[in-house]
Amino acid sequence: MAKEEKKRKSKSQDKDKKEKKKQKTSSKHSHKQHDKKVDSSSSPVITQQTTTTTYSSFSEIVTQIYLHLAPMWAENATEGVIEQLNAFLMKFVPQFDGIVLAHSNLELLTDKGKILYDSPFCHFFVRVKFLVWKPQKGTKLVGRINLQSQDHIGLLIYGTFNASIPSKSIPSDTFEWRASETESEPVATDNNNDDDESNEDDEDEEGQASSTKFEERSPSQYGEWVNKTTGEAIGGEDGTVEFNVVDIVEANDILTVTGSL
């Protein structure tokens, strides 16, 4: 009886030892895989988004980031962190679903970083607040007209972001395209002084000025969209238009907004 009990305990202990050894090996392997993944890139990793405060199309997002700081920043870690955070500026960040405009309130979450295995990078967490531009469908935005054609109206939002209102989204019962009657005039302005050959330098300067004027043509030179009833151009004198956001497209780290009137 005593022998059977002893044999049973021995088998149970062997089983426990094997199970612990298996767990230890699995844990060690998983830890190595994680460290290897971390060391494979020096790019910051957004690990946690904590709070979001929204103001119109802008949001303030407080998030936690896992950074990999190069040895060159050992004597000035804060400057190195700011350098890495600057890489987010004016780019579309999928985790935020918007374009990062600024960062502030930087906080180091640990006093010391970690150097793992043979990687020279120092790894640690920081908390930072980002200002993000993330327009939403169905909301209203204001843009300034920078281009008009029969197919669409092009705008700049905050002087930075592109927006487009296609002709199909411009109410045809209210607005119409009116072609400019002086469309061909800028092409023929420099041919009036061909007989005057006394001053070639002056002619070159005039040609350059004319070229510059042509490049900086007003949006309504080839025509403009106007109100059928009043004849007033869309956007008025300052070219400012309020429109509805219909679609938002991300390409090459930037957002392009499609709208309707």
Short mmCIF file of N, CA and C in Angstrom, two decimals, residues 31 35 38-39 66-71 74 112-124:
data_model
loop_
_atom_site.label_atom_id
_atom_site.label_comp_id
_atom_site.label_asym_id
_atom_site.label_seq_id
_atom_site.Cartn_x
_atom_site.Cartn_y
_atom_site.Cartn_z
N HIS A 31 9.03 35.61 -24.84
CA HIS A 31 9.74 36.82 -24.44
C HIS A 31 10.80 37.20 -25.47
N ASP A 35 10.97 40.62 -27.77
CA ASP A 35 12.16 41.49 -27.77
C ASP A 35 12.72 41.62 -29.17
N VAL A 38 10.63 44.03 -31.07
CA VAL A 38 10.88 45.40 -30.63
C VAL A 38 12.16 45.93 -31.20
N ASP A 39 13.20 45.10 -31.23
CA ASP A 39 14.51 45.55 -31.66
C ASP A 39 14.63 45.68 -33.16
N TYR A 66 5.72 53.49 -27.12
CA TYR A 66 6.94 52.75 -26.78
C TYR A 66 8.03 53.20 -27.74
N LEU A 67 9.06 53.85 -27.22
CA LEU A 67 10.12 54.43 -28.05
C LEU A 67 11.40 53.61 -28.00
N HIS A 68 12.18 53.70 -29.07
CA HIS A 68 13.49 53.06 -29.17
C HIS A 68 14.50 54.17 -29.48
N LEU A 69 15.21 54.61 -28.45
CA LEU A 69 16.09 55.77 -28.59
C LEU A 69 17.51 55.34 -28.93
N ALA A 70 18.06 55.97 -29.97
CA ALA A 70 19.42 55.65 -30.42
C ALA A 70 20.46 56.15 -29.42
N PRO A 71 21.65 55.54 -29.40
CA PRO A 71 22.71 55.93 -28.44
C PRO A 71 23.13 57.39 -28.57
N ALA A 74 21.85 59.74 -25.85
CA ALA A 74 22.06 59.30 -24.46
C ALA A 74 22.19 60.48 -23.49
N LYS A 112 14.38 55.05 -16.04
CA LYS A 112 15.44 54.43 -16.81
C LYS A 112 14.86 53.57 -17.92
N GLY A 113 15.57 53.54 -19.05
CA GLY A 113 15.15 52.69 -20.15
C GLY A 113 15.83 51.33 -20.09
N LYS A 114 15.46 50.44 -20.99
CA LYS A 114 16.03 49.09 -21.04
C LYS A 114 16.83 48.91 -22.32
N ILE A 115 17.99 48.25 -22.19
CA ILE A 115 18.79 47.84 -23.34
C ILE A 115 18.71 46.32 -23.41
N LEU A 116 18.13 45.81 -24.47
CA LEU A 116 17.84 44.38 -24.58
C LEU A 116 18.81 43.67 -25.51
N TYR A 117 19.43 42.62 -24.98
CA TYR A 117 20.34 41.78 -25.75
C TYR A 117 21.44 42.62 -26.41
N ASP A 118 21.66 42.42 -27.72
CA ASP A 118 22.77 43.13 -28.37
C ASP A 118 22.31 44.40 -29.08
N SER A 119 21.07 44.86 -28.82
CA SER A 119 20.57 46.09 -29.44
C SER A 119 21.12 47.31 -28.70
N PRO A 120 21.62 48.31 -29.41
CA PRO A 120 22.15 49.51 -28.75
C PRO A 120 21.05 50.50 -28.36
N PHE A 121 19.82 50.25 -28.81
CA PHE A 121 18.73 51.19 -28.55
C PHE A 121 18.22 51.06 -27.11
N CYS A 122 17.79 52.21 -26.58
CA CYS A 122 17.21 52.25 -25.24
C CYS A 122 15.69 52.28 -25.38
N HIS A 123 15.00 51.36 -24.71
CA HIS A 123 13.56 51.19 -24.87
C HIS A 123 12.82 51.69 -23.63
N PHE A 124 11.79 52.51 -23.84
CA PHE A 124 11.01 53.01 -22.70
C PHE A 124 9.69 53.58 -23.20
#
